[in-house]
Amino acid sequence: DRVILRKGVPSDVSRTKLLLLTIFLGFMGAHYYYVGRKKMGLFFSIFFVVGLVNAALQYFVLPHNALFEIVALAALIWGVVILLWLIDIFKVALNKFKVPVSRDY
């Protein structure tokens, strides 16, 4: 485990590609997969699917149904993920996004 998180983009990561992935696919965690942070990528991917299920439930289930509290909680969680995605866009654009690098870097 000789890996640390470092601000800035190392030479083997394209900053342009990272920014484009963050803007267009960041809500699904693509930018985390690109830099090797698979756990955070999985977090974003799972809650993206939760958001899709939430949208389907809100469309097909009336608010008076017993599932409304679950749908509202899923919407809150998806809102947090969207907020984190927007923050990541700014971090990548300002070169403040943390990327795992070897301690020998």
Short mmCIF file of N, CA, C and O in Angstrom, two decimals:
data_model
loop_
_atom_site.label_atom_id
_atom_site.label_comp_id
_atom_site.label_asym_id
_atom_site.label_seq_id
_atom_site.Cartn_x
_atom_site.Cartn_y
_atom_site.Cartn_z
N ASP A 1 0.84 -1.18 0.00
CA ASP A 1 0.00 0.00 0.00
C ASP A 1 0.88 1.24 0.00
O ASP A 1 0.94 1.97 0.97
N ARG A 2 1.53 1.47 -1.07
CA ARG A 2 2.39 2.64 -1.20
C ARG A 2 1.72 3.69 -2.08
O ARG A 2 2.34 4.26 -2.96
N VAL A 3 0.43 3.93 -1.82
CA VAL A 3 -0.34 4.87 -2.61
C VAL A 3 -0.83 5.99 -1.71
O VAL A 3 -1.30 5.75 -0.60
N ILE A 4 -0.72 7.22 -2.19
CA ILE A 4 -1.24 8.38 -1.47
C ILE A 4 -2.14 9.17 -2.41
O ILE A 4 -2.06 9.01 -3.63
N LEU A 5 -2.99 10.02 -1.84
CA LEU A 5 -3.81 10.92 -2.65
C LEU A 5 -3.10 12.25 -2.72
O LEU A 5 -2.67 12.81 -1.71
N ARG A 6 -2.98 12.76 -3.93
CA ARG A 6 -2.24 13.99 -4.15
C ARG A 6 -3.07 14.94 -5.01
O ARG A 6 -3.74 14.50 -5.95
N LYS A 7 -3.06 16.21 -4.66
CA LYS A 7 -3.75 17.20 -5.48
C LYS A 7 -2.96 17.40 -6.76
O LYS A 7 -1.74 17.31 -6.78
N GLY A 8 -3.67 17.67 -7.83
CA GLY A 8 -3.03 17.85 -9.12
C GLY A 8 -3.07 16.56 -9.91
O GLY A 8 -3.43 15.51 -9.39
N VAL A 9 -2.75 16.64 -11.16
CA VAL A 9 -2.85 15.50 -12.05
C VAL A 9 -1.45 15.03 -12.42
O VAL A 9 -0.64 15.80 -12.92
N PRO A 10 -1.12 13.74 -12.17
CA PRO A 10 0.20 13.23 -12.56
C PRO A 10 0.32 13.14 -14.07
O PRO A 10 -0.67 13.26 -14.80
N SER A 11 1.52 12.90 -14.54
CA SER A 11 1.77 12.92 -15.99
C SER A 11 1.06 11.81 -16.76
O SER A 11 0.80 11.96 -17.94
N ASP A 12 0.71 10.70 -16.10
CA ASP A 12 0.05 9.62 -16.81
C ASP A 12 -1.47 9.79 -16.90
O ASP A 12 -2.16 8.96 -17.50
N VAL A 13 -2.01 10.87 -16.34
CA VAL A 13 -3.44 11.17 -16.41
C VAL A 13 -3.64 12.43 -17.24
O VAL A 13 -3.04 13.46 -16.97
N SER A 14 -4.47 12.32 -18.27
CA SER A 14 -4.76 13.47 -19.12
C SER A 14 -5.76 14.38 -18.40
O SER A 14 -6.88 13.97 -18.09
N ARG A 15 -5.35 15.60 -18.13
CA ARG A 15 -6.22 16.55 -17.42
C ARG A 15 -7.47 16.87 -18.25
O ARG A 15 -8.56 16.99 -17.71
N THR A 16 -7.31 16.97 -19.56
CA THR A 16 -8.44 17.26 -20.44
C THR A 16 -9.44 16.12 -20.41
O THR A 16 -10.65 16.34 -20.29
N LYS A 17 -8.94 14.88 -20.51
CA LYS A 17 -9.83 13.72 -20.48
C LYS A 17 -10.53 13.63 -19.13
O LYS A 17 -11.72 13.32 -19.05
N LEU A 18 -9.79 13.90 -18.06
CA LEU A 18 -10.38 13.87 -16.72
C LEU A 18 -11.49 14.90 -16.58
O LEU A 18 -12.56 14.61 -16.05
N LEU A 19 -11.27 16.10 -17.10
CA LEU A 19 -12.29 17.15 -17.03
C LEU A 19 -13.51 16.77 -17.85
O LEU A 19 -14.64 16.92 -17.40
N LEU A 20 -13.31 16.24 -19.05
CA LEU A 20 -14.45 15.84 -19.89
C LEU A 20 -15.24 14.69 -19.26
O LEU A 20 -16.47 14.69 -19.28
N LEU A 21 -14.53 13.72 -18.70
CA LEU A 21 -15.21 12.62 -18.02
C LEU A 21 -16.00 13.13 -16.82
O LEU A 21 -17.11 12.68 -16.56
N THR A 22 -15.43 14.07 -16.10
CA THR A 22 -16.11 14.62 -14.92
C THR A 22 -17.36 15.38 -15.32
O THR A 22 -18.41 15.23 -14.70
N ILE A 23 -17.27 16.18 -16.37
CA ILE A 23 -18.43 16.98 -16.79
C ILE A 23 -19.54 16.10 -17.35
O ILE A 23 -20.70 16.24 -16.97
N PHE A 24 -19.20 15.20 -18.27
CA PHE A 24 -20.23 14.47 -19.00
C PHE A 24 -20.65 13.14 -18.36
O PHE A 24 -21.79 12.71 -18.53
N LEU A 25 -19.76 12.48 -17.64
CA LEU A 25 -20.09 11.18 -17.04
C LEU A 25 -19.78 11.13 -15.55
O LEU A 25 -19.81 10.06 -14.95
N GLY A 26 -19.49 12.27 -14.96
CA GLY A 26 -19.11 12.31 -13.56
C GLY A 26 -20.21 11.90 -12.61
O GLY A 26 -19.95 11.34 -11.55
N PHE A 27 -21.46 12.14 -12.96
CA PHE A 27 -22.57 11.74 -12.10
C PHE A 27 -22.68 10.22 -11.98
O PHE A 27 -23.34 9.71 -11.08
N MET A 28 -22.00 9.48 -12.87
CA MET A 28 -21.96 8.02 -12.80
C MET A 28 -20.62 7.53 -12.23
O MET A 28 -20.41 6.33 -12.11
N GLY A 29 -19.70 8.43 -11.92
CA GLY A 29 -18.43 8.06 -11.31
C GLY A 29 -17.31 7.76 -12.28
O GLY A 29 -16.27 7.23 -11.89
N ALA A 30 -17.48 8.09 -13.55
CA ALA A 30 -16.47 7.76 -14.56
C ALA A 30 -15.10 8.37 -14.25
O ALA A 30 -14.07 7.72 -14.48
N HIS A 31 -15.07 9.58 -13.72
CA HIS A 31 -13.79 10.23 -13.44
C HIS A 31 -13.04 9.52 -12.32
O HIS A 31 -11.81 9.48 -12.33
N TYR A 32 -13.75 8.93 -11.38
CA TYR A 32 -13.08 8.17 -10.32
C TYR A 32 -12.51 6.86 -10.86
O TYR A 32 -11.42 6.45 -10.47
N TYR A 33 -13.25 6.20 -11.74
CA TYR A 33 -12.72 4.98 -12.35
C TYR A 33 -11.48 5.29 -13.17
O TYR A 33 -10.52 4.52 -13.18
N TYR A 34 -11.48 6.42 -13.86
CA TYR A 34 -10.35 6.80 -14.72
C TYR A 34 -9.06 6.97 -13.93
O TYR A 34 -7.99 6.56 -14.39
N VAL A 35 -9.15 7.55 -12.73
CA VAL A 35 -7.94 7.78 -11.94
C VAL A 35 -7.64 6.63 -10.98
O VAL A 35 -6.66 6.67 -10.25
N GLY A 36 -8.48 5.59 -10.96
CA GLY A 36 -8.21 4.42 -10.14
C GLY A 36 -8.85 4.40 -8.77
O GLY A 36 -8.54 3.54 -7.96
N ARG A 37 -9.73 5.33 -8.50
CA ARG A 37 -10.44 5.35 -7.20
C ARG A 37 -11.76 4.60 -7.36
O ARG A 37 -12.83 5.17 -7.44
N LYS A 38 -11.66 3.27 -7.40
CA LYS A 38 -12.80 2.42 -7.74
C LYS A 38 -13.90 2.44 -6.69
O LYS A 38 -15.08 2.33 -7.03
N LYS A 39 -13.56 2.60 -5.42
CA LYS A 39 -14.60 2.62 -4.38
C LYS A 39 -15.49 3.86 -4.53
O LYS A 39 -16.71 3.76 -4.41
N MET A 40 -14.89 5.00 -4.80
CA MET A 40 -15.70 6.21 -5.00
C MET A 40 -16.49 6.11 -6.30
O MET A 40 -17.63 6.57 -6.37
N GLY A 41 -15.89 5.52 -7.32
CA GLY A 41 -16.61 5.31 -8.58
C GLY A 41 -17.82 4.43 -8.38
O GLY A 41 -18.91 4.69 -8.90
N LEU A 42 -17.65 3.38 -7.58
CA LEU A 42 -18.76 2.48 -7.29
C LEU A 42 -19.84 3.20 -6.50
O LEU A 42 -21.04 3.00 -6.74
N PHE A 43 -19.45 4.05 -5.55
CA PHE A 43 -20.41 4.86 -4.79
C PHE A 43 -21.27 5.69 -5.73
O PHE A 43 -22.50 5.67 -5.64
N PHE A 44 -20.64 6.40 -6.65
CA PHE A 44 -21.38 7.22 -7.60
C PHE A 44 -22.26 6.36 -8.50
O PHE A 44 -23.41 6.71 -8.79
N SER A 45 -21.75 5.23 -8.97
CA SER A 45 -22.52 4.35 -9.87
C SER A 45 -23.75 3.79 -9.18
O SER A 45 -24.84 3.76 -9.77
N ILE A 46 -23.59 3.34 -7.94
CA ILE A 46 -24.73 2.78 -7.21
C ILE A 46 -25.81 3.83 -7.01
O ILE A 46 -27.00 3.58 -7.26
N PHE A 47 -25.41 5.02 -6.61
CA PHE A 47 -26.42 6.03 -6.36
C PHE A 47 -26.97 6.65 -7.65
O PHE A 47 -28.07 7.20 -7.64
N PHE A 48 -26.28 6.51 -8.76
CA PHE A 48 -26.86 6.88 -10.04
C PHE A 48 -28.02 5.93 -10.36
O PHE A 48 -29.10 6.37 -10.77
N VAL A 49 -27.81 4.64 -10.12
CA VAL A 49 -28.88 3.66 -10.34
C VAL A 49 -30.03 3.91 -9.36
O VAL A 49 -31.20 3.84 -9.75
N VAL A 50 -29.70 4.24 -8.12
CA VAL A 50 -30.74 4.58 -7.14
C VAL A 50 -31.55 5.77 -7.64
O VAL A 50 -32.78 5.81 -7.52
N GLY A 51 -30.89 6.74 -8.24
CA GLY A 51 -31.58 7.90 -8.79
C GLY A 51 -32.50 7.54 -9.94
O GLY A 51 -33.60 8.08 -10.05
N LEU A 52 -32.06 6.62 -10.80
CA LEU A 52 -32.93 6.18 -11.89
C LEU A 52 -34.17 5.46 -11.37
O LEU A 52 -35.28 5.69 -11.84
N VAL A 53 -33.95 4.59 -10.39
CA VAL A 53 -35.09 3.89 -9.79
C VAL A 53 -36.00 4.89 -9.11
O VAL A 53 -37.23 4.80 -9.21
N ASN A 54 -35.42 5.87 -8.44
CA ASN A 54 -36.19 6.92 -7.79
C ASN A 54 -37.05 7.68 -8.80
O ASN A 54 -38.23 7.93 -8.56
N ALA A 55 -36.47 8.05 -9.93
CA ALA A 55 -37.22 8.78 -10.95
C ALA A 55 -38.37 7.93 -11.48
O ALA A 55 -39.48 8.44 -11.68
N ALA A 56 -38.13 6.64 -11.68
CA ALA A 56 -39.19 5.76 -12.16
C ALA A 56 -40.30 5.64 -11.12
O ALA A 56 -41.48 5.68 -11.47
N LEU A 57 -39.92 5.49 -9.85
CA LEU A 57 -40.94 5.40 -8.80
C LEU A 57 -41.74 6.68 -8.68
O LEU A 57 -42.95 6.64 -8.48
N GLN A 58 -41.08 7.81 -8.77
CA GLN A 58 -41.81 9.07 -8.68
C GLN A 58 -42.76 9.25 -9.86
O GLN A 58 -43.79 9.88 -9.72
N TYR A 59 -42.41 8.71 -11.00
CA TYR A 59 -43.26 8.84 -12.17
C TYR A 59 -44.46 7.91 -12.08
O TYR A 59 -45.58 8.28 -12.44
N PHE A 60 -44.24 6.68 -11.59
CA PHE A 60 -45.29 5.67 -11.61
C PHE A 60 -46.05 5.53 -10.30
O PHE A 60 -47.15 4.98 -10.28
N VAL A 61 -45.48 5.99 -9.18
CA VAL A 61 -46.11 5.81 -7.87
C VAL A 61 -46.68 7.14 -7.41
O VAL A 61 -46.01 8.15 -7.44
N LEU A 62 -47.92 7.12 -6.97
CA LEU A 62 -48.54 8.33 -6.47
C LEU A 62 -47.95 8.73 -5.12
O LEU A 62 -47.55 7.86 -4.34
N PRO A 63 -47.91 10.02 -4.79
CA PRO A 63 -47.33 10.46 -3.52
C PRO A 63 -48.05 9.91 -2.29
O PRO A 63 -47.50 9.88 -1.21
N HIS A 64 -49.28 9.44 -2.42
CA HIS A 64 -50.03 8.94 -1.28
C HIS A 64 -49.71 7.48 -0.96
O HIS A 64 -50.23 6.92 -0.02
N ASN A 65 -48.84 6.90 -1.75
CA ASN A 65 -48.48 5.51 -1.55
C ASN A 65 -47.51 5.37 -0.38
O ASN A 65 -46.82 6.32 0.00
N ALA A 66 -47.41 4.18 0.19
CA ALA A 66 -46.51 3.93 1.32
C ALA A 66 -45.04 4.04 0.93
O ALA A 66 -44.19 4.23 1.79
N LEU A 67 -44.72 3.92 -0.35
CA LEU A 67 -43.33 3.99 -0.80
C LEU A 67 -42.81 5.43 -0.90
O LEU A 67 -41.65 5.64 -1.19
N PHE A 68 -43.65 6.40 -0.62
CA PHE A 68 -43.25 7.79 -0.81
C PHE A 68 -42.04 8.17 0.04
O PHE A 68 -41.16 8.89 -0.41
N GLU A 69 -41.96 7.68 1.29
CA GLU A 69 -40.82 8.01 2.16
C GLU A 69 -39.52 7.44 1.60
O GLU A 69 -38.48 8.09 1.66
N ILE A 70 -39.58 6.24 1.05
CA ILE A 70 -38.39 5.63 0.44
C ILE A 70 -37.97 6.43 -0.78
O ILE A 70 -36.78 6.69 -0.99
N VAL A 71 -38.92 6.84 -1.58
CA VAL A 71 -38.63 7.62 -2.78
C VAL A 71 -38.02 8.96 -2.39
O VAL A 71 -37.04 9.42 -3.00
N ALA A 72 -38.55 9.58 -1.35
CA ALA A 72 -38.01 10.87 -0.90
C ALA A 72 -36.58 10.72 -0.39
O ALA A 72 -35.72 11.57 -0.67
N LEU A 73 -36.30 9.65 0.33
CA LEU A 73 -34.95 9.41 0.83
C LEU A 73 -33.99 9.18 -0.34
O LEU A 73 -32.87 9.71 -0.35
N ALA A 74 -34.42 8.41 -1.34
CA ALA A 74 -33.57 8.18 -2.51
C ALA A 74 -33.30 9.49 -3.25
O ALA A 74 -32.20 9.72 -3.73
N ALA A 75 -34.30 10.35 -3.32
CA ALA A 75 -34.11 11.65 -3.98
C ALA A 75 -33.10 12.50 -3.22
O ALA A 75 -32.27 13.18 -3.83
N LEU A 76 -33.14 12.44 -1.91
CA LEU A 76 -32.18 13.19 -1.09
C LEU A 76 -30.76 12.66 -1.32
O LEU A 76 -29.82 13.45 -1.51
N ILE A 77 -30.61 11.35 -1.33
CA ILE A 77 -29.30 10.75 -1.55
C ILE A 77 -28.78 11.12 -2.94
O ILE A 77 -27.61 11.48 -3.11
N TRP A 78 -29.64 11.05 -3.95
CA TRP A 78 -29.22 11.39 -5.31
C TRP A 78 -28.84 12.87 -5.40
O TRP A 78 -27.92 13.25 -6.11
N GLY A 79 -29.55 13.72 -4.66
CA GLY A 79 -29.21 15.13 -4.63
C GLY A 79 -27.83 15.38 -4.07
O GLY A 79 -27.07 16.22 -4.56
N VAL A 80 -27.46 14.61 -3.05
CA VAL A 80 -26.12 14.73 -2.47
C VAL A 80 -25.06 14.31 -3.48
O VAL A 80 -24.03 14.96 -3.63
N VAL A 81 -25.33 13.24 -4.22
CA VAL A 81 -24.38 12.77 -5.24
C VAL A 81 -24.22 13.82 -6.34
O VAL A 81 -23.10 14.09 -6.78
N ILE A 82 -25.31 14.43 -6.77
CA ILE A 82 -25.24 15.48 -7.79
C ILE A 82 -24.42 16.66 -7.26
O ILE A 82 -23.59 17.23 -7.99
N LEU A 83 -24.61 17.02 -6.00
CA LEU A 83 -23.83 18.11 -5.41
C LEU A 83 -22.34 17.75 -5.40
O LEU A 83 -21.49 18.58 -5.77
N LEU A 84 -22.01 16.52 -5.00
CA LEU A 84 -20.61 16.08 -5.00
C LEU A 84 -20.03 16.08 -6.42
O LEU A 84 -18.86 16.43 -6.62
N TRP A 85 -20.84 15.71 -7.40
CA TRP A 85 -20.40 15.73 -8.80
C TRP A 85 -20.06 17.15 -9.23
O TRP A 85 -19.03 17.39 -9.86
N LEU A 86 -20.91 18.10 -8.90
CA LEU A 86 -20.65 19.50 -9.27
C LEU A 86 -19.38 20.02 -8.58
O LEU A 86 -18.59 20.75 -9.19
N ILE A 87 -19.18 19.64 -7.33
CA ILE A 87 -17.97 20.03 -6.62
C ILE A 87 -16.74 19.44 -7.31
O ILE A 87 -15.71 20.11 -7.47
N ASP A 88 -16.85 18.17 -7.74
CA ASP A 88 -15.73 17.53 -8.45
C ASP A 88 -15.39 18.23 -9.75
O ASP A 88 -14.23 18.33 -10.12
N ILE A 89 -16.39 18.75 -10.45
CA ILE A 89 -16.13 19.49 -11.69
C ILE A 89 -15.24 20.69 -11.38
O ILE A 89 -14.25 20.94 -12.08
N PHE A 90 -15.57 21.42 -10.33
CA PHE A 90 -14.76 22.58 -9.97
C PHE A 90 -13.37 22.17 -9.49
O PHE A 90 -12.38 22.82 -9.80
N LYS A 91 -13.28 21.06 -8.74
CA LYS A 91 -11.97 20.60 -8.27
C LYS A 91 -11.07 20.22 -9.45
O LYS A 91 -9.89 20.56 -9.45
N VAL A 92 -11.62 19.52 -10.43
CA VAL A 92 -10.81 19.14 -11.59
C VAL A 92 -10.42 20.37 -12.38
O VAL A 92 -9.27 20.53 -12.79
N ALA A 93 -11.36 21.29 -12.58
CA ALA A 93 -11.07 22.50 -13.35
C ALA A 93 -10.01 23.37 -12.67
O ALA A 93 -9.20 23.99 -13.35
N LEU A 94 -10.00 23.39 -11.35
CA LEU A 94 -9.04 24.21 -10.61
C LEU A 94 -7.80 23.43 -10.19
O LEU A 94 -6.98 23.93 -9.42
N ASN A 95 -7.67 22.18 -10.68
CA ASN A 95 -6.52 21.32 -10.40
C ASN A 95 -6.39 21.01 -8.90
O ASN A 95 -5.30 20.92 -8.36
N LYS A 96 -7.52 20.82 -8.23
CA LYS A 96 -7.54 20.50 -6.81
C LYS A 96 -8.05 19.08 -6.56
O LYS A 96 -8.18 18.65 -5.43
N PHE A 97 -8.37 18.32 -7.62
CA PHE A 97 -8.90 16.96 -7.50
C PHE A 97 -7.79 16.03 -7.06
O PHE A 97 -6.69 16.05 -7.60
N LYS A 98 -8.06 15.19 -6.07
CA LYS A 98 -7.04 14.29 -5.53
C LYS A 98 -6.98 12.99 -6.33
O LYS A 98 -7.99 12.34 -6.52
N VAL A 99 -5.78 12.67 -6.78
CA VAL A 99 -5.53 11.50 -7.61
C VAL A 99 -4.56 10.59 -6.87
O VAL A 99 -3.56 11.07 -6.33
N PRO A 100 -4.83 9.27 -6.83
CA PRO A 100 -3.88 8.37 -6.17
C PRO A 100 -2.60 8.24 -6.97
O PRO A 100 -2.62 8.07 -8.18
N VAL A 101 -1.48 8.38 -6.28
CA VAL A 101 -0.17 8.22 -6.92
C VAL A 101 0.71 7.37 -6.00
O VAL A 101 0.48 7.27 -4.80
N SER A 102 1.74 6.79 -6.56
CA SER A 102 2.69 6.00 -5.79
C SER A 102 3.50 6.92 -4.90
O SER A 102 3.80 8.06 -5.27
N ARG A 103 3.92 6.45 -3.75
CA ARG A 103 4.76 7.26 -2.86
C ARG A 103 6.11 7.54 -3.51
O ARG A 103 6.81 8.46 -3.13
N ASP A 104 6.47 6.73 -4.48
CA ASP A 104 7.74 6.92 -5.17
C ASP A 104 7.66 7.99 -6.26
O ASP A 104 8.64 8.28 -6.91
N TYR A 105 6.45 8.57 -6.48
CA TYR A 105 6.23 9.54 -7.55
C TYR A 105 7.10 10.75 -7.37
O TYR A 105 7.28 11.34 -6.37
#
